[in-house]
Tab-separated table of C-alpha atoms in Angstrom:
chain	number	residue	atom	x	y	z
A	771	UNK	CA	101.096	100.234	122.765
A	772	UNK	CA	101.385	99.449	126.479
A	773	UNK	CA	103.249	96.308	127.448
A	774	UNK	CA	102.595	94.099	130.461
A	775	UNK	CA	105.069	96.095	132.505
A	776	UNK	CA	103.293	99.348	131.860
A	777	UNK	CA	105.820	101.068	129.611
A	778	UNK	CA	104.604	102.427	126.298
A	779	UNK	CA	106.493	101.225	123.254
A	780	UNK	CA	106.091	102.050	119.607
A	781	UNK	CA	104.524	99.015	117.964
A	782	UNK	CA	105.912	98.139	114.539
A	783	UNK	CA	103.132	98.453	112.030
A	784	UNK	CA	102.286	95.668	109.588
A	785	UNK	CA	101.520	98.359	107.085
A	786	UNK	CA	105.255	98.881	106.718
A	787	UNK	CA	105.154	102.555	107.497
A	788	UNK	CA	108.216	104.695	107.697
A	789	UNK	CA	107.444	107.863	109.609
A	790	UNK	CA	110.277	109.823	108.060
A	791	UNK	CA	108.645	113.177	108.481
A	792	UNK	CA	107.826	112.806	112.154
A	793	UNK	CA	110.420	114.078	114.601
A	794	UNK	CA	112.187	111.027	115.910
A	795	UNK	CA	113.881	110.763	119.281
A	796	UNK	CA	117.450	110.277	118.082
A	797	UNK	CA	120.729	110.605	119.840
A	798	UNK	CA	123.505	112.372	117.912
A	799	UNK	CA	125.126	108.944	117.409
A	800	UNK	CA	121.920	107.570	115.799
A	801	UNK	CA	121.791	110.553	113.475
A	802	UNK	CA	125.415	110.045	112.474
A	803	UNK	CA	124.884	106.341	111.795
A	804	UNK	CA	121.788	107.046	109.732
A	805	UNK	CA	123.631	109.700	107.716
A	806	UNK	CA	126.499	107.301	106.964
A	807	UNK	CA	124.111	104.557	105.821
A	808	UNK	CA	122.267	107.002	103.564
A	809	UNK	CA	125.576	108.183	102.119
A	810	UNK	CA	126.687	104.626	101.398
A	811	UNK	CA	123.377	103.722	99.813
A	812	UNK	CA	123.181	106.746	97.572
A	813	UNK	CA	126.830	107.609	97.058
A	814	UNK	CA	127.626	108.771	93.599
A	815	UNK	CA	130.675	107.442	91.863
A	816	UNK	CA	131.001	109.718	88.898
A	817	UNK	CA	127.669	109.441	87.111
A	818	UNK	CA	126.587	106.128	88.626
A	819	UNK	CA	124.836	106.040	91.983
A	820	UNK	CA	125.694	103.209	94.374
A	821	UNK	CA	122.137	101.796	94.282
A	822	UNK	CA	121.931	101.924	90.540
A	823	UNK	CA	122.271	98.642	88.690
A	824	UNK	CA	124.169	98.205	85.435
A	825	UNK	CA	123.313	95.711	82.729
A	826	UNK	CA	126.382	94.944	80.607
A	827	UNK	CA	125.965	93.112	77.334
A	828	UNK	CA	128.848	91.534	75.420
A	829	UNK	CA	127.002	91.886	72.147
A	830	UNK	CA	125.362	94.853	70.477
A	831	UNK	CA	121.964	95.605	71.966
A	832	UNK	CA	120.445	95.884	68.493
A	833	UNK	CA	121.155	92.193	67.981
A	834	UNK	CA	119.198	91.188	71.097
A	835	UNK	CA	116.056	89.893	69.478
A	836	UNK	CA	114.145	87.745	71.905
A	837	UNK	CA	111.287	85.323	71.405
A	838	UNK	CA	111.767	83.182	74.520
A	839	UNK	CA	113.159	84.489	77.794
A	840	UNK	CA	113.661	82.121	80.716
A	841	UNK	CA	114.542	83.771	84.025
A	842	UNK	CA	115.671	81.736	87.025
A	843	UNK	CA	115.552	83.760	90.225
A	844	UNK	CA	117.162	82.584	93.425
A	845	UNK	CA	119.837	80.008	94.116
A	846	UNK	CA	117.618	76.939	93.689
A	847	UNK	CA	116.229	77.972	90.348
A	848	UNK	CA	119.689	79.049	89.141
A	849	UNK	CA	121.094	75.684	90.227
A	850	UNK	CA	118.299	73.895	88.358
A	851	UNK	CA	119.332	75.615	85.146
A	852	UNK	CA	123.015	74.906	85.775
A	853	UNK	CA	122.312	71.213	86.385
A	854	UNK	CA	119.809	70.454	83.647
A	855	UNK	CA	119.908	73.106	80.936
A	856	UNK	CA	123.102	75.096	80.701
A	857	UNK	CA	126.297	73.856	79.152
A	858	UNK	CA	129.172	75.595	77.419
A	859	UNK	CA	128.480	73.864	74.088
A	860	UNK	CA	124.947	75.067	73.434
A	861	UNK	CA	124.848	78.303	75.409
A	862	UNK	CA	127.037	81.420	75.380
A	863	UNK	CA	127.201	84.152	78.011
A	864	UNK	CA	126.074	87.467	76.589
A	865	UNK	CA	125.501	89.707	79.562
A	866	UNK	CA	125.830	90.376	83.245
A	867	UNK	CA	124.141	92.576	85.846
A	868	UNK	CA	126.346	94.540	88.200
A	869	UNK	CA	124.713	95.696	91.425
A	870	UNK	CA	125.230	96.347	95.110
A	871	UNK	CA	122.812	96.252	98.005
A	872	UNK	CA	123.024	95.452	101.711
A	873	UNK	CA	122.621	91.745	100.993
A	874	UNK	CA	124.983	91.092	98.134
A	875	UNK	CA	127.264	92.489	95.499
A	876	UNK	CA	127.722	91.151	91.987
A	877	UNK	CA	130.588	91.989	89.690
A	878	UNK	CA	131.003	92.194	85.956
A	879	UNK	CA	132.891	88.909	85.752
A	880	UNK	CA	131.212	86.035	83.956
A	881	UNK	CA	133.465	83.421	85.494
A	882	UNK	CA	131.421	82.579	88.566
A	883	UNK	CA	131.237	79.842	91.151
A	884	UNK	CA	127.865	78.346	92.094
A	885	UNK	CA	128.237	79.833	95.565
A	886	UNK	CA	128.751	83.366	94.273
A	887	UNK	CA	126.003	85.936	93.886
A	888	UNK	CA	125.597	86.637	90.219
A	889	UNK	CA	123.169	87.558	87.496
A	890	UNK	CA	124.152	86.282	84.055
A	891	UNK	CA	122.453	86.189	80.671
A	892	UNK	CA	122.928	83.372	78.164
A	893	UNK	CA	121.898	82.879	74.557
A	894	UNK	CA	121.164	79.579	72.803
A	895	UNK	CA	123.742	79.330	70.018
A	896	UNK	CA	121.476	77.327	67.711
A	897	UNK	CA	118.592	79.812	68.142
A	898	UNK	CA	119.862	83.230	69.253
A	899	UNK	CA	116.352	84.486	70.036
A	900	UNK	CA	116.217	82.189	73.066
A	901	UNK	CA	117.659	83.954	76.090
A	902	UNK	CA	118.152	82.717	79.588
A	903	UNK	CA	118.937	84.533	82.835
A	904	UNK	CA	120.361	83.063	86.033
A	905	UNK	CA	119.868	85.487	88.888
A	906	UNK	CA	121.171	84.036	92.120
A	907	UNK	CA	121.720	87.420	93.781
A	908	UNK	CA	119.061	89.247	95.726
A	909	UNK	CA	117.708	92.266	93.879
A	910	UNK	CA	116.513	94.770	96.505
A	911	UNK	CA	113.015	96.195	96.268
A	912	UNK	CA	114.205	99.599	95.099
A	913	UNK	CA	116.282	97.941	92.356
A	914	UNK	CA	113.638	95.540	90.995
A	915	UNK	CA	111.944	98.066	88.763
A	916	UNK	CA	115.316	99.231	87.439
A	917	UNK	CA	116.290	95.628	86.658
A	918	UNK	CA	113.072	95.143	84.694
A	919	UNK	CA	113.323	98.334	82.712
A	920	UNK	CA	117.005	97.891	81.864
A	921	UNK	CA	116.802	94.219	80.930
A	922	UNK	CA	113.566	94.312	78.963
A	923	UNK	CA	114.440	97.704	77.552
A	924	UNK	CA	117.535	96.240	75.931
A	925	UNK	CA	115.773	93.559	73.934
A	926	UNK	CA	113.709	93.638	70.814
A	927	UNK	CA	110.697	91.521	71.513
A	928	UNK	CA	109.445	89.164	68.808
A	929	UNK	CA	106.322	87.368	70.019
A	930	UNK	CA	108.024	87.242	73.394
A	931	UNK	CA	107.175	84.490	75.842
A	932	UNK	CA	108.668	84.851	79.319
A	933	UNK	CA	109.023	81.972	81.772
A	934	UNK	CA	110.022	82.765	85.335
A	935	UNK	CA	111.376	80.050	87.612
A	936	UNK	CA	111.673	80.640	91.324
A	937	UNK	CA	111.294	78.927	94.675
A	938	UNK	CA	109.572	79.726	97.969
A	939	UNK	CA	109.704	77.977	101.328
A	940	UNK	CA	106.873	75.484	101.888
A	941	UNK	CA	106.262	77.121	105.263
A	942	UNK	CA	105.102	80.251	103.433
A	943	UNK	CA	102.392	78.354	101.538
A	944	UNK	CA	98.922	79.140	102.849
A	945	UNK	CA	96.618	76.178	102.904
A	946	UNK	CA	93.772	74.770	104.954
A	947	UNK	CA	95.848	71.796	106.072
A	948	UNK	CA	99.140	72.103	107.855
A	949	UNK	CA	102.200	72.345	105.624
A	950	UNK	CA	103.729	69.438	107.589
A	951	UNK	CA	101.444	66.980	105.838
A	952	UNK	CA	101.963	68.447	102.372
A	953	UNK	CA	103.956	66.404	99.907
A	954	UNK	CA	106.800	68.697	98.939
A	955	UNK	CA	108.410	69.971	96.832
A	956	UNK	CA	105.487	70.889	94.596
A	957	UNK	CA	104.945	73.207	91.667
A	958	UNK	CA	102.463	76.035	91.309
A	959	UNK	CA	102.073	78.499	88.496
A	960	UNK	CA	100.810	81.963	87.694
A	961	UNK	CA	100.099	82.975	84.138
A	962	UNK	CA	98.890	86.006	82.255
A	963	UNK	CA	95.724	85.686	80.216
A	964	UNK	CA	97.805	86.032	77.049
A	965	UNK	CA	99.482	82.707	77.823
A	966	UNK	CA	97.319	80.218	76.004
A	967	UNK	CA	99.401	77.079	76.232
A	968	UNK	CA	98.860	74.281	78.690
A	969	UNK	CA	100.435	74.911	82.108
A	970	UNK	CA	102.274	71.891	83.492
A	971	UNK	CA	101.052	72.266	87.071
A	972	UNK	CA	98.118	73.679	89.081
A	973	UNK	CA	97.706	77.419	89.416
A	974	UNK	CA	98.609	79.218	92.615
A	975	UNK	CA	95.522	79.501	94.766
A	976	UNK	CA	94.457	82.506	96.756
A	977	UNK	CA	95.520	83.780	99.264
A	978	UNK	CA	99.064	82.915	98.187
A	979	UNK	CA	101.109	85.599	96.471
A	980	UNK	CA	104.508	85.990	94.874
A	981	UNK	CA	106.912	88.740	95.870
A	982	UNK	CA	110.196	90.406	94.905
A	983	UNK	CA	111.783	90.113	91.478
A	984	UNK	CA	109.571	87.275	90.223
A	985	UNK	CA	106.538	89.444	91.029
A	986	UNK	CA	108.040	92.509	89.433
B	687	UNK	CA	100.996	105.799	85.535
B	688	UNK	CA	97.483	104.476	84.848
B	689	UNK	CA	97.360	101.653	82.319
B	690	UNK	CA	93.866	100.670	81.209
B	691	UNK	CA	93.011	96.994	80.858
B	692	UNK	CA	92.682	95.794	77.341
B	693	UNK	CA	89.086	94.666	77.189
B	694	UNK	CA	89.351	93.884	73.490
B	695	UNK	CA	87.837	95.717	70.527
B	696	UNK	CA	90.321	98.576	70.950
B	697	UNK	CA	88.094	100.324	73.464
B	698	UNK	CA	89.205	103.742	74.617
B	699	UNK	CA	90.561	104.386	78.101
B	700	UNK	CA	87.789	104.566	80.709
B	701	UNK	CA	86.378	107.998	81.493
B	702	UNK	CA	86.346	108.987	85.162
B	703	UNK	CA	85.069	112.518	84.732
B	704	UNK	CA	82.846	113.437	87.648
B	705	UNK	CA	83.486	110.130	89.439
B	706	UNK	CA	84.300	109.690	93.112
B	707	UNK	CA	87.719	108.106	93.598
B	708	UNK	CA	87.773	105.851	96.639
B	709	UNK	CA	91.193	104.733	97.807
B	710	UNK	CA	93.032	103.470	100.894
B	711	UNK	CA	96.087	104.751	102.675
B	712	UNK	CA	98.495	101.984	103.651
B	713	UNK	CA	98.121	102.596	107.368
B	714	UNK	CA	98.064	100.891	110.750
B	715	UNK	CA	96.175	97.609	110.647
B	716	UNK	CA	95.758	97.978	106.862
B	717	UNK	CA	92.183	98.969	107.708
B	718	UNK	CA	91.684	101.219	104.679
B	719	UNK	CA	92.839	98.459	102.329
B	720	UNK	CA	90.599	95.856	104.000
B	721	UNK	CA	87.624	98.219	103.746
B	722	UNK	CA	88.346	98.761	100.041
B	723	UNK	CA	88.467	94.972	99.556
B	724	UNK	CA	84.961	94.799	101.028
B	725	UNK	CA	83.694	97.518	98.686
B	726	UNK	CA	85.177	95.914	95.565
B	727	UNK	CA	84.017	92.439	96.538
B	728	UNK	CA	80.465	93.425	97.538
B	729	UNK	CA	79.786	95.693	94.578
B	730	UNK	CA	81.396	93.134	92.243
B	731	UNK	CA	83.408	95.884	90.610
B	732	UNK	CA	85.177	95.411	87.311
B	733	UNK	CA	88.899	95.916	87.018
B	734	UNK	CA	89.580	98.670	84.492
B	735	UNK	CA	93.306	99.095	84.823
B	736	UNK	CA	96.355	99.285	87.048
B	737	UNK	CA	99.137	101.648	88.054
B	738	UNK	CA	102.536	100.990	86.517
B	739	UNK	CA	104.697	102.376	89.299
B	740	UNK	CA	108.103	101.821	90.854
B	741	UNK	CA	106.919	103.251	94.169
B	742	UNK	CA	105.281	100.139	95.624
B	743	UNK	CA	106.817	96.781	96.572
B	744	UNK	CA	105.985	94.340	93.752
B	745	UNK	CA	103.601	91.463	94.329
B	746	UNK	CA	101.372	89.301	92.181
B	747	UNK	CA	98.774	86.631	92.759
B	748	UNK	CA	95.559	85.297	91.304
B	749	UNK	CA	92.231	87.128	91.515
B	750	UNK	CA	91.586	87.975	95.183
B	751	UNK	CA	87.853	88.373	94.614
B	752	UNK	CA	87.373	85.006	92.901
B	753	UNK	CA	84.041	83.364	93.524
B	754	UNK	CA	84.426	80.328	91.283
B	755	UNK	CA	87.136	78.467	89.419
B	756	UNK	CA	86.353	80.318	86.183
B	757	UNK	CA	87.118	83.770	87.534
B	758	UNK	CA	90.026	82.765	89.764
B	759	UNK	CA	92.781	82.884	87.169
B	760	UNK	CA	93.096	86.570	86.472
B	761	UNK	CA	96.398	87.986	87.689
B	762	UNK	CA	96.299	90.744	90.267
B	763	UNK	CA	99.101	93.132	91.227
B	764	UNK	CA	99.906	95.775	93.799
B	765	UNK	CA	97.909	98.794	92.549
B	766	UNK	CA	94.735	98.227	90.577
B	767	UNK	CA	91.763	100.326	89.574
B	768	UNK	CA	88.150	99.119	89.597
B	769	UNK	CA	85.058	100.945	88.444
B	770	UNK	CA	81.290	100.966	88.823
B	771	UNK	CA	79.904	103.518	86.372
B	772	UNK	CA	76.333	103.134	87.667
B	773	UNK	CA	77.428	104.698	90.960
B	774	UNK	CA	80.063	106.960	89.333
B	775	UNK	CA	82.582	105.218	91.525
B	776	UNK	CA	86.197	104.402	90.752
B	777	UNK	CA	88.246	102.535	93.328
B	778	UNK	CA	92.010	102.227	93.650
B	779	UNK	CA	93.297	99.313	95.711
B	780	UNK	CA	96.889	99.351	96.975
B	781	UNK	CA	98.206	95.987	98.085
B	782	UNK	CA	101.782	96.560	99.191
B	783	UNK	CA	103.833	99.085	101.165
B	784	UNK	CA	105.826	101.949	99.688
B	785	UNK	CA	109.449	101.504	98.759
B	786	UNK	CA	111.707	103.683	100.880
B	787	UNK	CA	111.705	107.352	99.799
B	788	UNK	CA	109.101	106.687	97.122
B	789	UNK	CA	105.899	107.768	98.865
B	790	UNK	CA	106.269	111.404	97.866
B	791	UNK	CA	106.649	110.742	94.128
B	792	UNK	CA	103.678	108.401	94.355
B	793	UNK	CA	101.494	111.057	95.975
B	794	UNK	CA	102.501	113.631	93.372
B	795	UNK	CA	101.782	111.287	90.467
B	796	UNK	CA	98.522	110.173	92.025
B	797	UNK	CA	97.217	113.701	92.537
B	798	UNK	CA	98.175	114.706	89.030
B	799	UNK	CA	96.304	111.628	87.720
B	800	UNK	CA	93.272	112.664	89.804
B	801	UNK	CA	93.356	116.090	88.160
B	802	UNK	CA	93.929	114.806	84.637
B	803	UNK	CA	91.150	112.211	84.880
B	804	UNK	CA	88.819	114.929	86.242
B	805	UNK	CA	87.541	112.963	89.216
B	806	UNK	CA	85.044	115.044	91.130
B	807	UNK	CA	86.368	114.128	94.563
B	808	UNK	CA	88.620	111.702	96.402
B	809	UNK	CA	87.632	109.721	99.484
B	810	UNK	CA	90.623	108.339	101.382
B	811	UNK	CA	90.105	105.534	103.900
B	812	UNK	CA	92.741	105.445	106.589
B	813	UNK	CA	93.533	104.665	110.212
B	814	UNK	CA	95.638	106.009	113.045
B	815	UNK	CA	97.350	104.483	116.068
B	816	UNK	CA	94.805	104.037	118.859
B	817	UNK	CA	97.475	104.334	121.535
B	818	UNK	CA	98.269	107.896	120.503
B	819	UNK	CA	94.812	109.204	121.399
B	820	UNK	CA	94.522	111.846	124.060
B	821	UNK	CA	92.113	111.601	127.014
B	822	UNK	CA	89.174	113.083	125.149
B	823	UNK	CA	89.672	110.918	122.077
B	824	UNK	CA	89.594	107.796	124.262
B	825	UNK	CA	85.902	108.431	124.851
B	826	UNK	CA	83.199	108.220	122.233
B	827	UNK	CA	83.481	107.206	118.626
B	828	UNK	CA	86.854	106.054	117.230
B	829	UNK	CA	85.895	107.363	113.787
B	830	UNK	CA	86.972	110.719	112.403
B	831	UNK	CA	86.712	112.659	109.171
B	832	UNK	CA	88.580	115.459	107.424
B	833	UNK	CA	87.482	117.602	104.481
B	834	UNK	CA	89.540	119.841	102.256
B	835	UNK	CA	88.154	123.407	102.111
B	836	UNK	CA	86.677	122.839	98.639
B	837	UNK	CA	84.752	119.769	99.747
B	838	UNK	CA	83.791	121.350	103.074
B	839	UNK	CA	81.642	123.820	101.177
B	840	UNK	CA	79.867	121.017	99.331
B	841	UNK	CA	79.302	118.383	102.024
B	842	UNK	CA	80.249	119.951	105.374
B	843	UNK	CA	76.566	120.238	106.203
B	844	UNK	CA	75.957	116.550	105.564
B	845	UNK	CA	78.709	115.611	108.046
B	846	UNK	CA	76.988	117.737	110.689
B	847	UNK	CA	73.686	116.016	109.986
B	848	UNK	CA	75.364	112.637	110.360
B	849	UNK	CA	76.847	113.848	113.645
B	850	UNK	CA	80.339	112.947	112.564
B	851	UNK	CA	83.408	114.057	114.469
B	852	UNK	CA	86.163	116.010	112.756
B	853	UNK	CA	89.755	114.920	113.394
B	854	UNK	CA	91.201	117.135	116.115
B	855	UNK	CA	94.411	119.053	115.637
B	856	UNK	CA	97.090	118.694	118.269
B	857	UNK	CA	99.458	121.227	119.738
B	858	UNK	CA	102.618	121.575	117.680
B	859	UNK	CA	104.687	122.018	120.831
B	860	UNK	CA	102.817	120.180	123.586
B	861	UNK	CA	103.568	121.386	127.058
B	862	UNK	CA	105.259	124.540	125.792
B	863	UNK	CA	102.734	126.297	123.638
B	864	UNK	CA	99.173	125.117	123.136
B	865	UNK	CA	98.111	127.704	120.596
B	866	UNK	CA	99.865	126.377	117.476
B	867	UNK	CA	97.802	123.428	116.305
B	868	UNK	CA	98.802	120.968	113.610
B	869	UNK	CA	97.260	117.932	112.000
B	870	UNK	CA	98.879	114.756	113.303
B	871	UNK	CA	97.880	111.338	112.002
B	872	UNK	CA	100.346	108.829	113.486
B	873	UNK	CA	100.266	105.524	111.676
B	874	UNK	CA	98.331	107.028	108.805
B	875	UNK	CA	100.980	106.527	106.138
B	876	UNK	CA	100.474	109.003	103.284
B	877	UNK	CA	97.156	110.317	104.672
B	878	UNK	CA	98.492	113.601	106.006
B	879	UNK	CA	100.632	114.270	102.937
B	880	UNK	CA	97.785	113.564	100.497
B	881	UNK	CA	95.382	115.673	102.546
B	882	UNK	CA	97.654	118.702	102.876
B	883	UNK	CA	98.611	118.541	99.195
B	884	UNK	CA	94.939	118.308	98.195
B	885	UNK	CA	94.142	121.336	100.350
B	886	UNK	CA	96.791	123.402	98.618
B	887	UNK	CA	95.921	122.158	95.122
B	888	UNK	CA	92.185	122.670	95.423
B	889	UNK	CA	91.301	118.982	95.149
B	890	UNK	CA	88.087	117.906	96.866
B	891	UNK	CA	89.214	115.244	99.305
B	892	UNK	CA	87.596	113.604	102.296
B	893	UNK	CA	89.538	111.444	104.734
B	894	UNK	CA	87.651	108.873	106.797
B	895	UNK	CA	89.753	107.238	109.468
B	896	UNK	CA	89.464	104.958	112.448
B	897	UNK	CA	91.654	104.731	115.528
B	898	UNK	CA	92.883	101.168	115.823
B	899	UNK	CA	95.784	98.909	116.713
B	900	UNK	CA	97.483	96.055	114.883
B	901	UNK	CA	95.772	92.722	115.335
B	902	UNK	CA	92.714	91.186	113.735
B	903	UNK	CA	91.561	94.291	111.889
B	904	UNK	CA	88.594	92.732	110.112
B	905	UNK	CA	86.074	94.247	112.602
B	906	UNK	CA	87.797	97.638	112.141
B	907	UNK	CA	87.367	97.306	108.382
B	908	UNK	CA	83.653	96.625	108.810
B	909	UNK	CA	83.259	99.640	111.097
B	910	UNK	CA	85.086	101.883	108.624
B	911	UNK	CA	83.182	100.668	105.591
B	912	UNK	CA	79.849	101.132	107.398
B	913	UNK	CA	80.969	104.661	108.321
B	914	UNK	CA	81.674	105.304	104.634
B	915	UNK	CA	78.297	103.845	103.737
B	916	UNK	CA	76.455	106.259	106.052
B	917	UNK	CA	77.599	109.016	103.724
B	918	UNK	CA	77.981	107.484	100.250
B	919	UNK	CA	75.155	104.932	100.566
B	920	UNK	CA	76.974	102.352	98.440
B	921	UNK	CA	74.775	99.525	99.706
B	922	UNK	CA	71.349	99.612	101.256
B	923	UNK	CA	71.361	98.899	104.968
B	924	UNK	CA	68.380	96.614	105.407
B	925	UNK	CA	66.428	96.748	108.587
B	926	UNK	CA	66.734	93.412	110.336
B	927	UNK	CA	63.296	92.070	111.198
B	928	UNK	CA	64.453	90.075	114.208
B	929	UNK	CA	65.740	92.913	116.344
B	930	UNK	CA	64.512	95.866	114.305
B	931	UNK	CA	67.964	97.439	113.979
B	932	UNK	CA	70.010	98.314	110.930
B	933	UNK	CA	73.093	96.157	110.721
B	934	UNK	CA	74.713	96.524	107.313
B	935	UNK	CA	77.694	94.355	108.299
B	936	UNK	CA	76.015	91.272	106.963
B	937	UNK	CA	75.586	92.816	103.522
B	938	UNK	CA	79.319	93.192	102.892
B	939	UNK	CA	80.842	90.248	101.061
B	940	UNK	CA	84.165	88.998	102.401
B	941	UNK	CA	86.560	88.251	99.504
B	942	UNK	CA	88.015	84.777	99.143
B	943	UNK	CA	91.550	86.145	99.622
B	944	UNK	CA	90.816	86.845	103.296
B	945	UNK	CA	91.108	83.137	104.051
B	946	UNK	CA	93.958	81.940	106.234
B	947	UNK	CA	94.928	85.443	107.402
B	948	UNK	CA	96.333	84.042	110.592
B	949	UNK	CA	98.128	80.958	109.362
B	950	UNK	CA	97.510	77.501	108.054
B	951	UNK	CA	95.689	74.589	109.570
B	952	UNK	CA	97.350	72.827	112.467
B	953	UNK	CA	99.246	69.556	112.072
B	954	UNK	CA	97.186	66.708	113.579
B	955	UNK	CA	100.329	65.371	115.240
B	956	UNK	CA	100.175	68.363	117.572
B	957	UNK	CA	97.365	66.791	119.559
C-alpha cells in the first residue's frame, strides 16, 4: 500500500493473516525478542506447558453431576453474581481454573478479591446439580477450546441447561440508529434451538455477533 | 471435525460423494468469504453441519442469511457447511481468522475430510494483495486461477476457452536469479498451503483469486463470484433487455448480515 508520502508500507489485513512462512525482514534483535516470547508462551514446566490451563476440583469429578450450569464471563457479569446470587451460606466453592496468558494470570487460591483475575466454580448446597462459574479473567483465544473441553469434560450432564452471562460495550452494538440515542444498558440473548423456554429479552439481531469465551 | 446437523428422524450423515466443495480462504479483504456468502444466500442453501475445531477464533450469532423473523433465530458459528444436492454442491463458510499456529492442523484435517467424504473436487475462492503485483499484472484482468495437475487434465481446456489467466509464478530470488520460479500468493492466507498440499496428495483443486486491497470489498466479492459463475454456472446470467448485456450482479442476493458493515447510524446531534 502506498501512503501519501510515496513510501510503500505493509497494510495490516482485516483477515487477520499471519504470514509466518514468508521471509520477514527482521533484525537479529527482532528475532531474539520473538524467540523469547515464543519460549515464554510455550515453556514447559515438567509436563505442563505454560499456555495450558488447569481445572482443579476440590471434589471428586465423578460426583460432578450437573443439570444447570450458569457461567458469568467478564468482570461485570462476575460482579452481578457476587452481588445478587452468591453467598457463603448457600454456595460452596468446588473448583478453580489456573491459567496464564499475556493479559492475566490466575492462581489456584479460592480466596479472591473482586479486583483479582479469577475463575471459580461454585455448587448450590441445597441442590448440588446446580453449578455456577465466575470467570473474571480473560481466557485467550488459544485457551478457550481447552477451557471448554476441560470444564465440560469433567461433568456428568443430566438434562444440562447452560446459561451464559456476559457483557459487551454499547459502542460495539450495530444498529441503524446511533448508539448515543440507545437506552442502555439493555439485554439481548442468543439461544440454541433446543432451548424451549421463554427468553426474558429480545434476541440478538444480525449483524451483531458474540466473541471469545461466551461464543466458544 | 465435521458434525452433521440433527435434522430429526435420526437421518444419516449427508453424503458428499462426487460433490464440488466450494470454500473460501480467509484472505485480504475477506473477498472469498464474502463471495461464499453470496452463493449461500442466493442459492438458499441448507445448513447440513459444522466443523468442531479449535483452529478458528470462536464466534456465534443468529442466522446471517435470515429473510424473515421466522428463520432469523438459528444460531450460526465460525465454520459451517451448506449443501445443494441438485447442483452437487457443498459449501464451507469460514467466518473467523485462524488461531496462531493452528492453520496447518486445520488444513491437514480439512484435506483429510475432503478425501474421506469423497468430494470430486475443491474450488477455493481467495484474494491477494493488489499492491504486490508486478508491472505486467497491473494491466488487464485482476482475476487469476490455479489448477492442481489432476484437475488440469479435466478442466484445463475449459479455462482456455474462457480465456482465463493462470496465476504467474515469481522468481524465488528476484534480482539474483530469475530461473527458479515459485508460487507466491501474498495476503492469501492458507491458499498456497492448501494448493501445494492438494497437488502432492492428488486432490483436484482449483483456486480462483482476485487481486484487491482492504476497503469496501463488496464489489470485489461480486467480481469474484461472477468469475466463478462463468465456469460453474451456478446461476443463469440473464441478458438485460435495456442494454443487451449480461450483468449477473443483480441476480446475487445480498445476505441480511451485510448490513451496517461500516458502522452505525449517525447521532442527529452531530448536525
